Structures are given as structure tokens and as C-alpha cells.
Amino acid sequence: MTAPAQTSATVPQPAYSPLFAAEIARAKSGVEASIRAGVHVPVPKDPGGGVTHEQHKRNYRTIFEGGQLYRLTGDVRYRDHVRDLLLAYADLYPKLGPHPAAANQVPGRLFWQSLNDSVFLVNAAQGYGAIRDTLPAADRTRIDDNMIRPMARFLSDGSPEVINRIHNHATWAAAGVGLSGYLLGDRDLVDKALLGLDKSGKAGFLRQLDLLFSPDGYYAEGPYYQRYALQPFVVFAAAIAAHDPDRKIFEHRDGIVLKAVRTAIEVTHDGNFLPLNDAMPDKSLRTEELYHAVAIAYAATKDPAFLSIADWQGRSVLTPAGQVMASDLAAGKAKPWPFASRLLGDGPDGEQGALVLLRTKPDPRGPLLVAKNSVQGMGHGHFDRLGWLYYDETGAVVTDYGAARFLNVEAKRGGRYLPENDSWASATVAHNTLVVDEQSHFAGNWKTGEKYPTQQLATALDGPTRYSIAEIGTAYKDVRFRRALLLLDVPGLANPLTLDLLRASSGTKHRYDLPLHFSGHIIDNDIAFTRNLAERPVLGKANGYQHLWVDGEGTKAGKARLTWMQGSRFYSYHMLPPAGARFIVAESGANDPEFNLRREPALIQRLDGAADATFVSLLEPHGEYDASSEAVVASSARVTALEHRREGAADLILVTLVDGRRFAVAVADDVAAGIKHSVTVDGRALAWTGPVGRFDLAKTGAKK
Amino acid sequence: MTAPAQTSATVPQPAYSPLFAAEIARAKSGVEASIRAGVHVPVPKDPGGGVTHEQHKRNYRTIFEGGQLYRLTGDVRYRDHVRDLLLAYADLYPKLGPHPAAANQVPGRLFWQSLNDSVFLVNAAQGYGAIRDTLPAADRTRIDDNMIRPMARFLSDGSPEVINRIHNHATWAAAGVGLSGYLLGDRDLVDKALLGLDKSGKAGFLRQLDLLFSPDGYYAEGPYYQRYALQPFVVFAAAIAAHDPDRKIFEHRDGIVLKAVRTAIEVTHDGNFLPLNDAMPDKSLRTEELYHAVAIAYAATKDPAFLSIADWQGRSVLTPAGQVMASDLAAGKAKPWPFASRLLGDGPDGEQGALVLLRTKPDPRGPLLVAKNSVQGMGHGHFDRLGWLYYDETGAVVTDYGAARFLNVEAKRGGRYLPENDSWASATVAHNTLVVDEQSHFAGNWKTGEKYPTQQLATALDGPTRYSIAEIGTAYKDVRFRRALLLLDVPGLANPLTLDLLRASSGTKHRYDLPLHFSGHIIDNDIAFTRNLAERPVLGKANGYQHLWVDGEGTKAGKARLTWMQGSRFYSYHMLPPAGARFIVAESGANDPEFNLRREPALIQRLDGAADATFVSLLEPHGEYDASSEAVVASSARVTALEHRREGAADLILVTLVDGRRFAVAVADDVAAGIKHSVTVDGRALAWTGPVGRFDLAKTGAKK
Ligand SMILES: [Zn+2]
Ligand SMILES: [Zn+2]
């Protein structure tokens, strides 16, 4: 840090904004280390996380960053190192066959799955593009003909089973192939990338844009893969805009590329992607893909809300778009991102169901009720129709396990998806939705699930009574179920209540299980549990049940309650299941020979031998524990009673608070918007229009 | 927030530093709310966390803060509200008997334990002191005679079983009584507070200063209670310094009050108190007691390192000392706290054992090896002689359960210590130390433990081979055990290694268990475990064993390894137990009818039927997982071999790294400093002086 580095810089260095200067410094540190280490282009051998895997990942990063650094600084050492790496790949690449560590995925040449090869090419093409014009023709020819073009050919003509799919792997391939085409002036590659191998438009990037995102910019596989998919979409779109401006790619399909970026930001809580479907739980907006997406989206829109996301990320990218964004952020142009409730239609037509996000505040850490009423989400989809999640200032409260995987950790099956991803993480019982006869939805067959949408029946995004009502009749052979999830602001309560009305109906009798997976430590409950204190059995044999330890089983007449604590807050879950239901406290982690599972609590409401069933549940966040002052307030619930009545063609739920206040929520069977409904409660007529009504009732005597 | 509040301020408002201005704003917000709510002084009824409990806590805070606000602003509304509260207490207090919710502790009048009454008086006396001179004589008389003096009498003459003890409850009582005495000019109260009820000096504040802290300022009950005890010590000391300057209280016993503050800061990691003995795990330096302690210590020393602690706390106190501290912090005078290794002698003479803190960096979040070789720690002490903990940048790695308690959470037995605090949290098997025949140390009797010190035999706080060697022969009837814990900096390894050599010897045969409690997710291991996959038994019947679920049991010849992951880092625990030992993977949480326990993993090395046993273990932190880039490096261990040889009167441990490098650590039986030792390894003579030698050996063939 004391001797100034030798430099042959020829470009005068402008004054960079802090974020961009930090990017340059970070890239320099990486690229300089690579220069010191020399050119290491090993013969591919290891799976994810292994030595050759990591080296090739480092190399594409060096090629990308070294190229940008050369563009920015004119320092030929960067160009020469990038060139040397590319030449080494030009020597190696033609000799390679399928990767030796290939497993379930389509094998690449450099990596165990071709997906990583695509990512390599997207980065390498950009890095090479920044130095190509300055290279001698001989070097250019070697790199063009022995590396870039063969890689692009391998990922297009050589891998029709990848690039012709409608899938994020195909988007990465298309981006790699298309960027290579623009770079080499190879129209054939560009057209195959845009329109599919037969150039018919039935596959390729444009078709992917039409099919992979819903009209609201929601990506079928879910937030984790939406993030992952975004980078090739935005990077390739930016290249198309530059090279084929007449395509007006950013206006394509009503601006779908930018909608996808915005939606990626919306499907987060406190910056973390909602872990729907196969998803690593620790993934946030602080990720390479989103640095690029935010920079490109800001360049295309100049919407200052993107700057606040960049500010939270604390990162930019080395491209001109990143430079402008960092500079505008430094100039104080950022505005907060306007987080709000969203109804995100799923499927290419937006009619295959929906992901509903209900928020009460624009705060990224504020309350968030998620109703997962989307379609399957392809092979990474979980069997969780009509499931829900809840987040607030303490983090994830009602949870989804996400994926069973330790990404890139070699000891965990090479970092791939673990067996428990199928046997537990994607099973219905691992989710907060109805399980019938201990089977997963669609008998656990995702291809079946892919055929059947969820019906999003009604939604209210604003006001004190936000809600989502959805239904599905195809998840089980002869069971139809409908769920209304309502997020209720109640005067005098610091946190909103989540009211859950789930009705199942069938022509035959079934076992109905309604699990709740939550995060926190159990404080108390009013259920007469028989506990398995000294020997702990498992709940079942298959479909995820084999992974649940049973801590206890019990019953309670009328409303039952379980209270837990997370961080500084208490949560009471009030339940009014059908008569005869039992409660099971369980924990994940049984039948886990390799210690692959996290151990997390669950509560299951179980009803046996019923054709129809109505479960009414209410989640009440309350109180506060202050670790600093050790002060505790409101550790007991404010909700003291929960009643359910079937009145004509509506469900009526009555909630009583500790101060005696009462209110009613009515949910009509007829979900049409303009229909008028009326019921009578305690001699008073309650009338409302549309699916949901809400009414304050006369106070009862307050309990102490 | 729009209409300016009416004020009758008469004191011109100076420009406060940001921290102090925030204190004033915070206090105003609390006191204004109290003014709006009116005077609520309910008849005491509820235990910790209940309504009347919390109201009386709020009231003493209002009295303290309202008094300071009046001093700072001259606004008589503050004075009048404090006066009205005090007068309400003057009406109520004389009517009160023992608190109705009293349990195991000595009952108070206002609170369920008299400790809280003491805290009330410490605060109330300070708040009253700020307004007393401005009150009419009639008010003053009512408050003096019906509240302050009766409370002080109750906590002194009325509670000899409290104030005459050598215990933190007695310090709070002494501080309340003494501050009241200074306030009322009542020398009798002051002298009883300082010297005990008989004024002999056999009890009272000065005696507590002599007996409760070791010469190094370590508090017998441990860090959590050290924090708690500090506030009355420093507040009363500051009052003594002001009223009885001739006592030179801050110089008493070589400056013990300030040493105690410094030591309280040292016994933290990343600002969190080490959870030794009964301790809440979420307790940090961000706590009322430390705000006061840091302000008073800074006022007494002007040591700028205290300012960096205040900066981390982000808080000050409303007193003149807090004002000066905040102002100096704003002036940029702070210096980092020089965290370093420490040998903290325990007991009034410093000879009852020690708490050893080994650190490799001044970073508060850096590696920290804790050797708990202290004495019992009175009734809150755990049975964990020669136990250890390890912390680093990912937090607590080798852990202590702390206390089984949900402080102030009424549903958890009124917020008191839970039954599992005795049956699990304080048991030896819940700690990282030797358990003989499934019994806790001293048969689980803390009064016995209190009689027997631990022998701290040798310590090295600096250099690449830091260590602690300690021994105890009294924890079990006929077993003596000695433990060397070494923190080794190894060139080329990013993180230090912890080497653990534990030798037990006895005249008879025993079951020896050596548990390791760790934090993280198991990644892999090389032990042939028989797993309890579908039914989980408990490990034993009593002494904490009944709370352990058994996940599996297995064996391994030679070195065994368990690797786990926490945050972004991997940890490999290498074990070389005596021949015939087995390994047990377990988890806390069995036999827990009220869901009171956290569920945390443990690994136990078990040897049956042996008189002597040597356990060699090595903790190796390695690698990195980057959630943002999904890059993983070094997920497998660098240590490939661990050998142990008994050579003459020394133990020799040989460590081989993946690159073939080898080193040896020799630990001599004779722990005297100047003794020369020598052993021969691979034909080479290794000579060292003192208890520990360390040697680089010839490289072996590197493994790939
Ligand atoms: Zn899921
Ligand atoms: Zn402990």
C-alpha cells in the first residue's frame, strides 16, 4: 500500500463518484491479483465449489472487469492480461468434451452444467468487446475462431435442448450467443439468439420475453430465479438497444424488460428475495445480477427510485450505465422506492394465477403478507398453491423453507440440490397451505401442476382491509379449496392482523392438514398437548411427513392459541379449526441422514374423516421486548375471541379485542365486485358490496 | 408534530452535541407521554412483566429523567410532574406490605423482589435530588418522610438479609440507601450504606468493593451480572466522590471501580457480554448500566477509549458527566478501545482461578478464546470449570447456553429463571468441559463449588502461541483434570487454530464425556454414525442428560472430524480422543414440557471404563461462503492430520496441513516458567523453556 503501482495509463482519470470509484478499486484489486497469479486456465474437472470451477468463475470475472478497466484507464496491462486469458481459452476450448463432473443438468464444457458456460460467455464477450479493436488481427482471429464462436456455437447449434427451451438457462444461452454475434458481426448467431435456432421466433430471446414473464413482469420460477434470469435479459436487451435500435427492445411487450426489473425489486422484504420455490434463503438485492439490472434500468428510465436501490446495494457496475447511475446517486437525486401492495398476474397471459403482495407501509421492512396463488413455476416450483407467508420488522415470521441446498459447498453433494429438496422442501406439508390425505398437490408431479392454474378470484390492495381470495380445484382429485387471506389494519393495534379463511369441500371424506411454519421461540399456548418428551416419533412415511418430528399432539375446544416470540416481538396465532380437529407441534429434521435440513418449528391443524372443512386462523403480532432495557410490553395477545358463522352464502368472522371492542369480517361466496350482500349479527343488519365487508360491532365487557 | 409545544423554560438552551441532544429528546418524549398520561401509581400486584411492574418501572424512569430535564431546561412542568409522582408514592408507600407476587426472592414493597425496589430508589433519589430544593417545605417533608426515608429504611434496617450480604442485590440496596442519605443529609443512612447496618465495615458498599470484584475488576457472578452490578457501584461512587471527597473513592483498592468498568467492556465480543453463568444471551454494552458507567468512567479518567464505546453505544446519559462525554465525542476525541488478551484473576484475592481471554486482534469482533477457569460465581454460577468458548467474526462459534429464562415475559413463569435453568443451563453437560459419570461438577451444589478455586497454572497472552493451562481436582471426588487451551496463529491460515489438550486422571474407572456445543449447520464428518433417523431417544436421566436428544452415535479410528458452517465461514473440529471413545451427536430440547429450551447442537466425545484419559481436539475455522456472489472457497479443512504422543513428562501434539507443512506443540507437565524441556521427534531434538514449546517440522508430501 505504500509504493505507487507502476502504470502506463494514457486516459486521463476523471473524478469518479464514490460508488463508481469503489467499483474500480474493487475490480483493480481482483484483476491485479489475477495478473500477479498469472494465467491459470485449468482443464475442467471439479463440480460446483471445486478448484477448477472456482478458477473459471474467477477468470470470466477477470475478463469482464479487465476489459472495463482497460476501457476506463487505457492501461495496457489490463488489456494484455485479458488477451492472455482469452488466448489460453482459445488453446484449451477446442480440445474439450462434455465436463467430467456432469450430473443431472446438461453438461457444459468448462463447467459441470452448461448454464455456467453461458454465464461465462456473457461475461467474456463483454470483456473481450472492450479490448478486441486494439488487438492484432492474429490474436483476434484466434480468440474469435477458437473460443468465442465455438462457445457460441456449442451453446446454440450444439445445445438445441438448452437454447430452444423457454427457461432461464435458455436466456443465459441466448444472451451469450447474441452478445457473441454482435461482437463478431455474425448475424446468424444474433438471429438464432433472438428467434431460436430455426429463426422462426418460436424460441429465442424474444419468445422468452413473451413467455417467461407475466404481463406484470413476474418470472414463472419465482423471485430467486427472477433475480438470476434478469441479468441476461437486461444485458442482452441493452445490447439489442445499442445494435438494433429499430427493435425498440425496451418497449417490447409494453416495456416488459423494465417491468421485470421493477417486479424483482418488489418481490423482496428488507431487500431479501422472498424464498418461493427453489430459493436460497440468504439472497438479497445485493447481488451481481441486480447491480447490472438496476444500472441498466436507471439508464433506460432515469427513475430516481432506482438510485435508492443502488444506494442500499452499495454497489454499481463498471459499465457506462453504472458510471452515470453512481454519479447521479452521489448528486443526491435518489428517491425512496415506493413499495406498495401488488397483484402480480402469473403466466404469459397473466391469467394463470397470481402472486399477491399486501403491504401496509412503503417501508421495505414493513408488514408484508404474501399469497402464493401462482402457477407451478416449472421444475423449480414447489407444491404450495394458496400458500402464504408473513414478514415484518423482525424478518420472516410465517416462513417458507426455500431450497434444500448448500450452493457451491462441495461436501454437500457438490453444491447441487439435495435429495431433501424433493422429499421435504418442495412438498406441500413444508408449506402453509392445505394438505389432503398426506399427499402433495398434483401428487408431487410438477409437470401436472404446470398445466393447472390457480384462480385469483378477488383482490383488494389498499385501505384498512386488504385481501386476496383465490381457489383451486385441481391440486387434488376431488377436493376444491378456497382461501381468503386478509391483512387488517385495526385502530389501536400497532401491527396489522392477518385473517385466514380456508374452506375445503369434497364429495368424499379426507384427512385435512393445515400447517403453519413459523420463525421464533414458543412462549405459550392454551392447547392440551400430549408431549413426546423423552422419545420423539416422526409424523408420517412420505411426502415430507417423514421429515417431521412430532413434539406433541393436543386438542382445544373453541379458539386455540399458540404464541411465539421473535426478535423484539410476540406473535399469537389464533385458530378456530372445524370441530374435532387436533393440533400437532412438529419440527423439521427427521430422516435426515446427512444433516441436510434446518430444524424449524411447525404447527399443524388436522381434521380427519371430513368431506368439508373450514379453518379460520388469525395471526396477531403484538408487544415488544427490549433487550437493552429488558422492558416487556404486551406479551399477551390483544385478541381474546374469534368466532365463525356461516350466514347464507357468506362466512362471518367475529374478532373481540381485550378492551372489549369487536369487529366482524364477512366474506361472500360470490366474489364479483358489484354484488350487494347482507347478514344479521346480534340483531343488526350488516350490508356490504363486493366480496368482503367489515364492521365495527358493539363493545363487550373488556377483560382485564 | 406541527404546533410548537408550550414551554415555560427559563434556562437558556445551550447547543448540545448530537448524542446529548438525542438523550434530551428521548427523555422528553418519555416524560411528556407520562405527563399526558397523568400520575399512575398503582397498588403493586403483578410480577415481572406485568402491568403494575412495568408502570412502577416507567415511573422511576420518569422521576429520574424528569428531574434531569428540569435541571437542564428549567421547565417547571417537568418538576411539577416529578413532584406529583413523588407525592403519589408518598401517599401509597406507607400503606404497603410485602409484594403479593413475591416468589423465591426477597419480596419488595413496590416490586415482586426487593432488588427492583432498590433500583427504584437509586433512580428516584437522583430525580428527586434535581428538584428538591425548589419544592415547598410541606411537599419536601411529605416526600422525605413518607417515601424516600421509609424506602431507605426498608432497604437497610428493614432488610438486613439483603443489605448485609456480599451480593449485587446488596450493592443496589446500599446505593439506594446511600444516595437517600446524602439527599436527606442523613449520615446514619450513609454510614449504613457504606459500612453495613452495624457500621463495622464487615458489610456495606466498601466491603462489597473489596469482596465482589477481583483485583482485576472481575465480578464473581460473571459478565451479565457485572454489567448489572456496575450501575450502583459507579453511581454511588460518583456520589461519594462528590459528598465525601476525602474518601478518594475512585482510588479505593487501586482504582477498583474504574477497573470494574474497564473489565466489563473487556468481557464482551462484538459488544455482547459473554454469556457465562446465568446470563441473557442478547445483552450488550447498549444498556442503561453501561451508559452510566461509561459516562462516569470517562468523567473520572478522560480516557478517550471510553468515547469509542459511547460511540458504539450511540447513547449517553442525562447527567453532567454524560453531557461532557457526548460533547468530547462530538469533538472527535474518541480512540478505539484497545481490546487485547486478558488474564482476569477471580476472587477477592485474585487467586481463586481466572477468566482468560485470548485475542489475536484489537478488533472487538475478532477471534476470542475464553477459558473459564474462575470460581463458582455464587448462586448464578454454572458448573463449567475449565470450560471454553470461541468467538470470531461470525459471532459465537463454541457456545454457552447462558440462562434458561425469558426475562420479564410473564407467560414464562413471570419472567423468572425457569426450571430448565437448573436442570439444563447450569449443568456441566451443557458446557464445553469434562463430565464424569454423568454428574455435574461439585454434584451440582454451588455452595460446595464456591469453596473450591480453580488453579490457573500458566498463561501466555501474546505471540503466535497464546495459551491458558488450568487444573482442578475438586470438581469430582477422585478425578483430577487439567486443560491446556492454545490459540495458535499459523502462517498461511487466515484464522487462528484452537488446540485443546485435556487430561483426566483417577484412581478408579469412570465414564468421561467431553461435550462441544457449537453454533452452525453440520456440513459433513468422517465418523461412522448410527443415526436415529425416525425415532429420537434421550441421552440420559438426569443432570442435563435428560434434555439431550440423541441424533446418532459412532466411532472413528484415529483423528475424527466434524465440519459445520456458520454465516460465511466453515469450522472443522478435529478430535483425537482416547482409544475406544465414541462420538455422540445430540441436540438440546428433550424433556421440555413448556418449550422453554432453545434447540442447539452438541457433539460429545465419550470414553467408558477408564481411569485416565487424554482428549486432544483442534478447532479450525476455514474458508468463506459469499451469499452475494455465491462463491465458496476452502470449504474443506486445511488440517489433515492430528497426532498425540506422550513423551517423558510432556504431551506432544503434531499437526499436518494440507500443503504438507507440519508443526508440533509440546505441553510440559511442569508448568513453571523457567524450566527447560526437551523431546525427540523423528530423530530431531526439540527443546523449549517453560510450559509450552512450538516447532515447525519438515514438510510431508502435500495432499491434493
Ligand atoms: Zn417452498
Ligand atoms: Zn453456562
Coordinates of N, CA, C and O in Angstrom, one line a residue, chain B residues 16 72 80 161 163 193 215 219 221 227 238 290 300 330 397 469 653:
Chain B
Y16 N -26.4 21.6 22.3 CA -26.0 20.3 22.7 C -25.3 19.5 21.6 O -25.6 19.6 20.4
L72 N -31.9 20.8 33.4 CA -31.3 21.2 32.1 C -32.1 22.4 31.5 O -31.6 23.3 30.8
D80 N -43.0 19.7 38.2 CA -44.3 19.5 38.9 C -44.7 18.1 38.7 O -45.3 17.5 39.6
E161 N -31.2 -9.0 55.7 CA -30.8 -10.2 54.9 C -30.4 -9.8 53.5 O -29.8 -10.6 52.8
I163 N -29.1 -6.2 52.6 CA -28.1 -5.2 52.6 C -26.8 -5.7 53.2 O -25.7 -5.2 52.9
A193 N -25.0 2.4 54.6 CA -24.8 2.0 53.2 C -23.3 1.7 53.0 O -22.9 0.8 52.3
P215 N -9.1 -8.4 42.1 CA -8.2 -7.2 41.9 C -8.1 -6.7 40.5 O -7.8 -5.6 40.2
Y219 N -16.1 -9.4 38.2 CA -17.2 -9.6 39.2 C -17.5 -11.1 39.3 O -17.8 -11.8 38.3
E221 N -19.9 -13.0 39.8 CA -21.1 -13.7 39.2 C -21.0 -13.8 37.7 O -21.7 -14.6 37.1
R227 N -22.2 -6.3 34.5 CA -23.0 -5.2 33.9 C -24.0 -4.7 34.9 O -24.1 -3.5 35.1
A238 N -19.7 7.9 42.4 CA -19.7 9.3 41.9 C -20.3 10.2 43.0 O -19.8 11.3 43.3
L290 N -24.4 0.5 31.4 CA -23.1 0.8 30.8 C -23.1 2.2 30.3 O -22.1 2.8 30.2
A300 N -14.2 10.5 35.1 CA -13.1 10.3 36.1 C -11.7 10.2 35.5 O -10.7 10.4 36.1
A330 N -18.3 14.3 20.2 CA -18.7 15.1 19.0 C -17.4 15.9 18.5 O -17.3 16.2 17.3
V397 N -19.2 -19.2 18.2 CA -18.9 -20.4 17.5 C -19.0 -21.6 18.4 O -19.7 -22.6 18.1
I469 N -3.3 -22.7 30.8 CA -3.3 -24.0 31.4 C -3.9 -23.9 32.8 O -3.5 -23.1 33.6
I653 N 1.9 -32.7 20.5 CA 0.8 -32.8 19.5 C 1.3 -32.3 18.2 O 2.0 -31.2 18.1

